[in-house]
Every structure is written in C-alpha cells, then in structure tokens.
Coordinates of C-alpha atoms in Angstrom, one line a residue:
Chain A
M1 CA -0.4 0.1 0.7
K2 CA 3.2 2.4 1.3
R3 CA 4.4 1.3 -2.0
L4 CA 1.5 2.1 -4.2
V5 CA 0.7 5.9 -2.6
L6 CA 4.8 6.5 -3.1
G7 CA 4.7 5.4 -6.7
L8 CA 1.6 7.4 -7.3
A9 CA 3.0 9.7 -5.6
L10 CA 5.6 10.3 -8.1
I11 CA 3.9 9.7 -11.5
L12 CA 1.4 12.6 -10.4
V13 CA 3.7 15.2 -9.9
P14 CA 2.6 18.0 -11.9
P15 CA 5.8 19.2 -14.7
A16 CA 8.0 21.2 -13.3
Y17 CA 9.6 24.3 -14.8
A18 CA 12.5 25.8 -14.0
A19 CA 11.3 29.3 -14.1
D20 CA 11.6 29.6 -9.9
P21 CA 8.4 31.6 -8.4
S22 CA 10.6 34.8 -7.6
E23 CA 11.0 35.4 -11.4
M24 CA 7.5 35.1 -12.5
L25 CA 5.3 37.7 -13.4
K26 CA 2.2 39.0 -11.2
D27 CA -0.3 39.6 -13.9
P28 CA -0.9 35.4 -14.2
V29 CA -1.9 36.2 -18.2
L30 CA 1.1 37.7 -19.0
E31 CA 3.5 35.3 -17.1
K32 CA 1.1 33.0 -19.5
Q33 CA 2.1 34.0 -22.6
A34 CA 6.0 35.2 -21.2
E35 CA 6.3 31.1 -20.6
A36 CA 4.4 30.2 -24.1
L37 CA 7.3 32.4 -26.1
G38 CA 9.8 31.2 -23.6
K39 CA 8.9 27.2 -25.1
E40 CA 9.4 28.5 -28.3
L41 CA 13.1 29.5 -27.8
R42 CA 16.1 27.5 -27.5
C43 CA 18.7 27.5 -24.6
L44 CA 21.8 28.2 -25.9
V45 CA 23.5 25.8 -23.4
C46 CA 21.8 22.9 -23.1
Q47 CA 20.7 23.2 -26.8
N48 CA 17.5 20.9 -26.9
E49 CA 16.1 22.0 -23.9
S50 CA 13.8 25.7 -23.9
I51 CA 14.3 28.1 -22.2
E52 CA 11.6 27.9 -20.1
D53 CA 12.7 24.2 -19.1
S54 CA 16.7 24.9 -18.6
N55 CA 18.5 25.4 -15.6
A56 CA 21.0 26.7 -17.6
D57 CA 22.0 30.5 -15.9
L58 CA 21.6 31.8 -19.5
A59 CA 18.1 30.8 -19.6
R60 CA 17.5 32.1 -16.3
D61 CA 19.1 35.6 -18.0
L62 CA 16.7 35.1 -21.4
R63 CA 13.3 34.0 -19.2
I64 CA 13.6 37.4 -17.0
I65 CA 14.9 39.3 -19.7
V66 CA 11.5 38.0 -21.8
R67 CA 9.4 39.0 -18.7
E68 CA 10.9 42.2 -18.3
R69 CA 10.2 43.1 -21.7
M70 CA 6.1 41.7 -21.5
A71 CA 6.4 43.6 -18.5
K72 CA 6.9 47.0 -19.9
G73 CA 3.8 46.0 -22.8
E74 CA 6.2 44.2 -25.8
S75 CA 3.8 41.9 -27.5
P76 CA 5.1 38.6 -28.0
E77 CA 6.1 39.0 -31.4
Q78 CA 8.4 41.7 -30.8
V79 CA 10.0 40.1 -28.0
K80 CA 10.8 37.4 -30.1
Q81 CA 12.1 39.0 -32.3
Y82 CA 14.3 40.9 -29.9
V83 CA 15.7 37.7 -29.1
V84 CA 15.8 36.1 -32.8
D85 CA 17.4 39.8 -33.6
R86 CA 20.3 38.7 -31.7
Y87 CA 21.0 35.0 -31.5
G88 CA 19.7 34.0 -35.4
D89 CA 16.9 31.5 -36.3
Y90 CA 19.1 29.0 -34.4
V91 CA 17.2 30.0 -31.1
L92 CA 13.9 29.2 -32.0
L93 CA 12.3 25.7 -31.1
N94 CA 9.9 25.6 -34.4
P95 CA 12.0 26.7 -37.2
P96 CA 10.1 29.3 -39.1
F97 CA 9.0 28.8 -42.7
K98 CA 11.4 30.8 -45.1
G99 CA 13.5 30.4 -47.9
T100 CA 16.4 28.4 -46.3
T101 CA 14.4 26.3 -44.8
L102 CA 12.0 25.5 -47.4
V103 CA 13.9 21.8 -47.8
L104 CA 13.2 21.5 -44.2
W105 CA 9.3 22.2 -44.8
L106 CA 8.4 20.5 -48.0
G107 CA 11.7 17.9 -48.4
P108 CA 9.7 15.0 -46.5
F109 CA 6.6 15.6 -48.2
A110 CA 9.0 16.1 -51.4
L111 CA 10.0 12.9 -50.9
L112 CA 6.2 11.0 -50.2
L113 CA 5.3 12.4 -53.2
L114 CA 8.5 10.7 -55.5
G115 CA 7.7 7.4 -53.8
V116 CA 4.0 8.1 -54.5
A117 CA 4.8 8.2 -58.6
A118 CA 7.4 5.6 -57.9
A119 CA 4.7 3.0 -56.7
F120 CA 2.3 4.7 -59.5
A121 CA 4.3 4.1 -61.9
F122 CA 5.9 0.7 -61.3
F123 CA 1.9 -1.1 -60.4
R124 CA 0.4 0.8 -64.2
R125 CA 3.6 -0.8 -66.1
R126 CA 3.0 -4.1 -63.9
G127 CA -1.0 -3.5 -65.6
A128 CA -0.3 -3.1 -68.1
S129 CA 1.9 -6.1 -69.3
G130 CA -1.2 -8.6 -68.3
G131 CA 0.1 -9.2 -64.2
P132 CA 1.1 -12.7 -63.8
V133 CA 0.9 -14.8 -67.3
P134 CA -2.1 -17.0 -67.2
A135 CA -0.3 -20.7 -67.2
A136 CA -1.2 -22.3 -71.3
P137 CA -4.4 -24.8 -71.9
L138 CA -3.3 -28.7 -71.4
S139 CA -2.3 -30.6 -74.5
A140 CA -4.4 -33.8 -75.3
E141 CA -1.5 -35.8 -74.1
E142 CA -1.8 -34.3 -71.0
K143 CA -5.5 -34.1 -70.9
R144 CA -5.0 -37.8 -71.2
R145 CA -2.7 -38.3 -67.9
L146 CA -4.6 -36.2 -66.2
E147 CA -7.8 -38.1 -66.6
T148 CA -6.2 -41.0 -65.5
L149 CA -4.2 -40.1 -62.9
L150 CA -7.5 -39.0 -60.9
K151 CA -8.6 -42.4 -62.0
D152 CA -5.9 -43.9 -60.5
K153 CA -7.2 -42.0 -57.1
D154 CA -10.8 -43.3 -57.7
Q155 CA -9.6 -46.6 -57.0
Chain B
M1 CA 18.2 2.6 -69.1
R2 CA 16.4 0.5 -66.3
R3 CA 19.6 -1.1 -65.6
L4 CA 20.4 3.0 -63.8
L5 CA 17.0 3.0 -62.5
Y6 CA 17.8 -0.1 -59.6
L7 CA 21.4 2.2 -58.7
L8 CA 18.7 4.9 -57.5
P9 CA 18.8 3.8 -53.8
V10 CA 22.5 3.4 -54.0
A11 CA 22.5 6.8 -55.5
V12 CA 19.6 8.6 -52.2
F13 CA 22.1 6.6 -49.7
G14 CA 24.9 8.9 -51.5
I15 CA 23.4 11.6 -50.9
I16 CA 22.6 10.7 -47.2
A17 CA 25.9 9.4 -46.2
L18 CA 27.6 12.7 -47.4
F19 CA 25.0 14.7 -45.7
F20 CA 26.0 13.0 -42.1
L21 CA 29.8 12.2 -42.8
R22 CA 29.3 16.7 -42.8
G23 CA 27.5 16.4 -40.0
L24 CA 30.5 14.7 -38.2
T25 CA 33.0 17.3 -38.9
L26 CA 30.3 20.0 -37.8
N27 CA 30.2 21.4 -33.6
P28 CA 27.2 22.1 -32.3
R29 CA 28.0 25.0 -30.4
E30 CA 29.8 26.7 -32.3
I31 CA 26.0 28.8 -33.8
P32 CA 26.9 31.2 -36.0
S33 CA 26.7 35.1 -35.3
V34 CA 24.0 37.3 -36.8
L35 CA 25.4 40.0 -35.2
I36 CA 28.5 39.8 -38.0
N37 CA 28.8 43.2 -40.0
R38 CA 26.1 44.6 -37.5
P39 CA 26.8 47.8 -34.9
V40 CA 27.7 46.4 -31.1
P41 CA 24.3 46.8 -28.5
E42 CA 24.1 50.2 -27.0
M43 CA 26.1 49.7 -23.9
N44 CA 27.3 52.0 -20.9
L45 CA 29.2 49.9 -18.4
A46 CA 30.4 50.2 -15.0
P47 CA 33.9 50.0 -14.3
L48 CA 35.6 47.1 -12.5
P49 CA 36.4 48.6 -8.5
G50 CA 39.4 49.7 -8.1
R51 CA 40.6 50.2 -11.4
G52 CA 39.7 53.9 -11.4
E53 CA 37.0 55.9 -12.6
N54 CA 36.3 55.8 -16.9
T55 CA 37.8 52.3 -16.8
G56 CA 34.0 51.5 -17.8
L57 CA 33.2 50.6 -21.2
A58 CA 30.4 52.1 -23.2
T59 CA 29.8 52.0 -27.4
A60 CA 31.8 55.2 -27.9
D61 CA 34.4 53.4 -26.7
L62 CA 34.7 51.0 -29.8
K63 CA 34.9 53.5 -32.2
G64 CA 37.8 54.8 -34.4
R65 CA 40.6 51.7 -33.8
V66 CA 39.9 47.8 -34.8
S67 CA 39.3 47.1 -30.8
L68 CA 38.3 43.0 -29.2
V69 CA 35.7 42.5 -26.8
N70 CA 36.4 39.2 -24.9
I71 CA 33.3 37.7 -22.6
Y72 CA 34.9 36.8 -19.4
G73 CA 34.1 36.2 -15.5
S74 CA 35.7 34.7 -12.1
W75 CA 33.5 32.1 -12.4
C76 CA 34.8 30.2 -16.2
I77 CA 37.0 27.9 -16.3
A78 CA 38.7 28.1 -19.7
C79 CA 38.6 31.9 -19.6
V80 CA 41.8 31.0 -17.3
Q81 CA 42.8 29.1 -19.9
E82 CA 43.3 31.9 -22.5
H83 CA 43.9 34.8 -20.3
P84 CA 47.9 34.1 -20.5
Y85 CA 47.8 34.0 -24.1
L86 CA 45.8 36.9 -24.1
V87 CA 47.7 38.4 -21.7
Q88 CA 50.8 38.6 -24.4
I89 CA 48.5 39.6 -26.9
K90 CA 48.3 43.2 -24.6
K91 CA 51.9 42.8 -24.9
Q92 CA 52.5 42.7 -28.7
G93 CA 49.9 46.0 -28.8
I94 CA 48.7 45.3 -31.5
V95 CA 45.5 45.5 -30.4
P96 CA 43.5 47.0 -27.7
I97 CA 41.6 43.9 -25.5
H98 CA 38.4 45.6 -23.8
G99 CA 36.5 43.5 -21.4
I100 CA 33.2 42.5 -20.0
D101 CA 33.4 40.6 -16.8
W102 CA 29.8 38.8 -17.4
R103 CA 27.4 37.1 -14.6
D104 CA 30.0 38.4 -12.0
D105 CA 30.3 39.8 -9.1
P106 CA 32.5 42.9 -9.4
V107 CA 34.6 42.0 -6.9
E108 CA 35.4 38.5 -7.5
G109 CA 36.1 39.6 -11.4
A110 CA 38.8 42.6 -9.8
K111 CA 40.5 39.9 -8.1
W112 CA 40.1 37.5 -10.6
L113 CA 42.4 39.9 -13.3
Q114 CA 45.0 40.6 -10.3
K115 CA 45.0 37.1 -10.3
H116 CA 45.6 36.4 -13.9
G117 CA 46.4 39.5 -15.2
D118 CA 44.8 41.9 -16.9
P119 CA 45.0 42.6 -20.5
Y120 CA 42.2 45.2 -20.9
D121 CA 42.0 48.8 -21.7
R122 CA 38.6 48.8 -20.7
V123 CA 36.0 46.7 -18.2
G124 CA 32.3 47.7 -18.3
I125 CA 30.9 44.7 -16.0
D126 CA 27.5 42.9 -17.3
P127 CA 25.7 41.4 -14.1
A128 CA 22.8 39.0 -14.1
P129 CA 20.7 39.5 -16.2
G130 CA 23.7 40.2 -18.4
R131 CA 21.5 42.4 -20.9
T132 CA 24.5 43.4 -22.9
A133 CA 26.1 40.1 -23.4
V134 CA 22.3 39.2 -24.5
D135 CA 22.5 42.1 -26.9
F136 CA 26.0 40.8 -28.2
G137 CA 24.1 37.5 -29.1
V138 CA 26.1 35.8 -26.2
T139 CA 25.7 31.6 -25.6
G140 CA 28.9 31.0 -23.3
A141 CA 32.6 32.0 -22.0
P142 CA 34.4 33.2 -23.4
E143 CA 33.8 34.4 -26.8
T144 CA 35.5 37.4 -28.4
F145 CA 35.1 39.8 -31.1
I146 CA 36.6 41.8 -33.1
V147 CA 35.3 45.1 -34.1
D148 CA 36.3 47.1 -36.4
K149 CA 36.7 51.3 -36.6
A150 CA 33.6 52.0 -37.6
G151 CA 32.4 50.0 -34.0
L152 CA 31.0 47.4 -36.1
I153 CA 31.4 43.6 -35.3
R154 CA 33.3 42.2 -38.2
Y155 CA 34.0 38.3 -36.0
K156 CA 33.1 36.9 -33.1
H157 CA 35.3 33.6 -31.5
I158 CA 33.4 30.6 -29.2
G159 CA 35.8 29.6 -27.0
P160 CA 39.1 30.5 -25.8
V161 CA 41.8 32.1 -28.0
T162 CA 44.3 30.2 -28.4
P163 CA 47.5 30.5 -30.6
E164 CA 46.6 28.8 -33.3
T165 CA 43.2 30.8 -33.8
W166 CA 44.9 33.9 -33.2
D167 CA 47.1 33.3 -35.8
K168 CA 45.1 31.5 -38.2
V169 CA 41.8 33.0 -37.6
L170 CA 42.0 36.5 -35.8
L171 CA 45.0 37.9 -36.7
P172 CA 44.8 37.8 -40.5
I173 CA 41.7 39.6 -40.0
I174 CA 42.5 42.3 -37.2
K175 CA 45.7 42.6 -40.0
E176 CA 42.5 43.1 -43.4
L177 CA 40.8 45.8 -40.7
N178 CA 43.7 47.8 -39.8
K179 CA 44.7 48.2 -43.6

C-alpha cells in the first residue's frame, strides 16, 4: 500500500519548470504568454531544451529578459523578434517557414510524392503487361494423363 | 536505362551519407552569429572596482580603432586557460582588448584579474541577467568579438583564444581591418 501511494505520488507530480516563483510575473495572463514564448525559445547552452525548461544561467537570464520586456508592454511577437535579432533563427525551436528552410519543410512531402509516383508507375506498368502470365491450356497428351491420374485416385 | 534505375537507392544513400559525414565535423556549440557586420549594441557598463574611474566600457569606446571585446567571468574555467594568451597579445600592442565581466560579482571579477593578469584597456561589468551579453548574442564564456573602426562587429570567436586561432583566424582579420 505504502509503495503504491509512493509510486502514485511520483507519477502524479506536476511537471516542474525551471522558472522559479521569484521570476514570474504578477499578472497571470502575461506570465502565461511569457511561458508560452519561453517554450519556443531554445536554450543556447543545453541546446535541445527550451529556456523555460533549462536550468542554465543563460536560460534564466533570457527568461528574466523576456518577462521584463513583456511587463513593459511589448507583445510576444516583439519579444521573440528581439531574441531572434540577437541569436538568429537557431534560437527558435520551431524553425520558421522561409526561403532557407524550404527544403526542411517541404523535403519530406516531396520525397513522399516521389515515392507515390514511383509506386504508381510500377504498378501501372505491371498492369499493362497483363500481370502474371496465365497458364497455357493443357495439350491432348496432358489431358489424358490427368484423367488416368484422377481415375487412379478413385480406385 | 532500367539498369540505371536500380542504382537510384545507392545514389540516395550516398547523398544522405554525405550529409551525415559533414555533420560529424560540425561543432553544434558554434552557432554562427547574426550580428556580424552590425553595430555593437548600445551599452554603458560600469567599471570594475579598483580599476579607476572612466575605465568602464561604452559603445563610443569601440569606435575609431579596431579592437577586441572579450567576455569573461571569474567563474569561467575556460577563461583561465585563455587568459595568459590574452596577456601576451596585449604585450604585442597590436590591438586593444576590452573586457566584459559577465554575470559576475564585480569584486571577484577584479580579484581574478589581479591573480591572472589584466590584459584589458577597459572593463565593463554586466551582472545577471547580463543584458549587454544578450545584446551581443553571447552563448557562453569566453567569447571574443572583433570590432572594426566604425564600431561594427566583424567576427565572433566562441571558446578560448588559442595561439592557433589567433595566428590563423583572428590576427589575419585584424590586419585586414587595419589596412
């Protein structure tokens, strides 16, 4: 019983974010927006974490700066642009859709289309040649043999 | 013609392998700076304690001469490795080096310079949350920027400056900019 409770307690802990309460904005709506933005921004130190999740000092600094700017009345878009202007698109966990990222976004679909086209061509060519060749009709000799064989079986 | 079609998977594999091969030699820590050829950020950083008045670092200090801006901190381990070499560069008198004591207790930052040598003309402090460092697009310490006479950032080096990077990369750029 004790183990079960302990296990459940472990499973049910709410997800912990690196933002400690002292960093949070007082306005809950603004804080929500800041958190949402922070989740889109890559931590430059531990590169596959967002600044919202990371414990790195630089991530903390960026969290604070994001909140400072939002508290001053900047929109999430403006704050995002501020960070991108300094760290490049690299800082966005969701790469933007633009000229340099076309291959990244459209490549998989292009490959899929190519595959479908290849499969289509393959099956159509097989269809045109009539599929598997039907067996030739039996000759008179073969028919006779077949009959004797079948008769043998009956006896 | 149909025979060639059978080679297609091999060709596709070859292309993918080339990408992976290139990926092996890339350093994911080295994120190209988007600030190259852009003006140094607006800043007016206070000096380190005990280094005298008017030794802080402001945007205007970076105009008129090619200079280096080095991001360091007393907490930064790789900076200890790099520092003796910066002191040596200072002695050569080719280029002034300015420091930014990043995310640091200024007293510790000053002590650290007394211990390891002080190669800097000017040092500004940028305590947490390091707004100036973020304006420079800093991802860690040490980092070194080359700033040209007009006050534009022309190069960013991530990690310690070693004799090799100095001779092969930084010095040629500085010479070119000084022409």
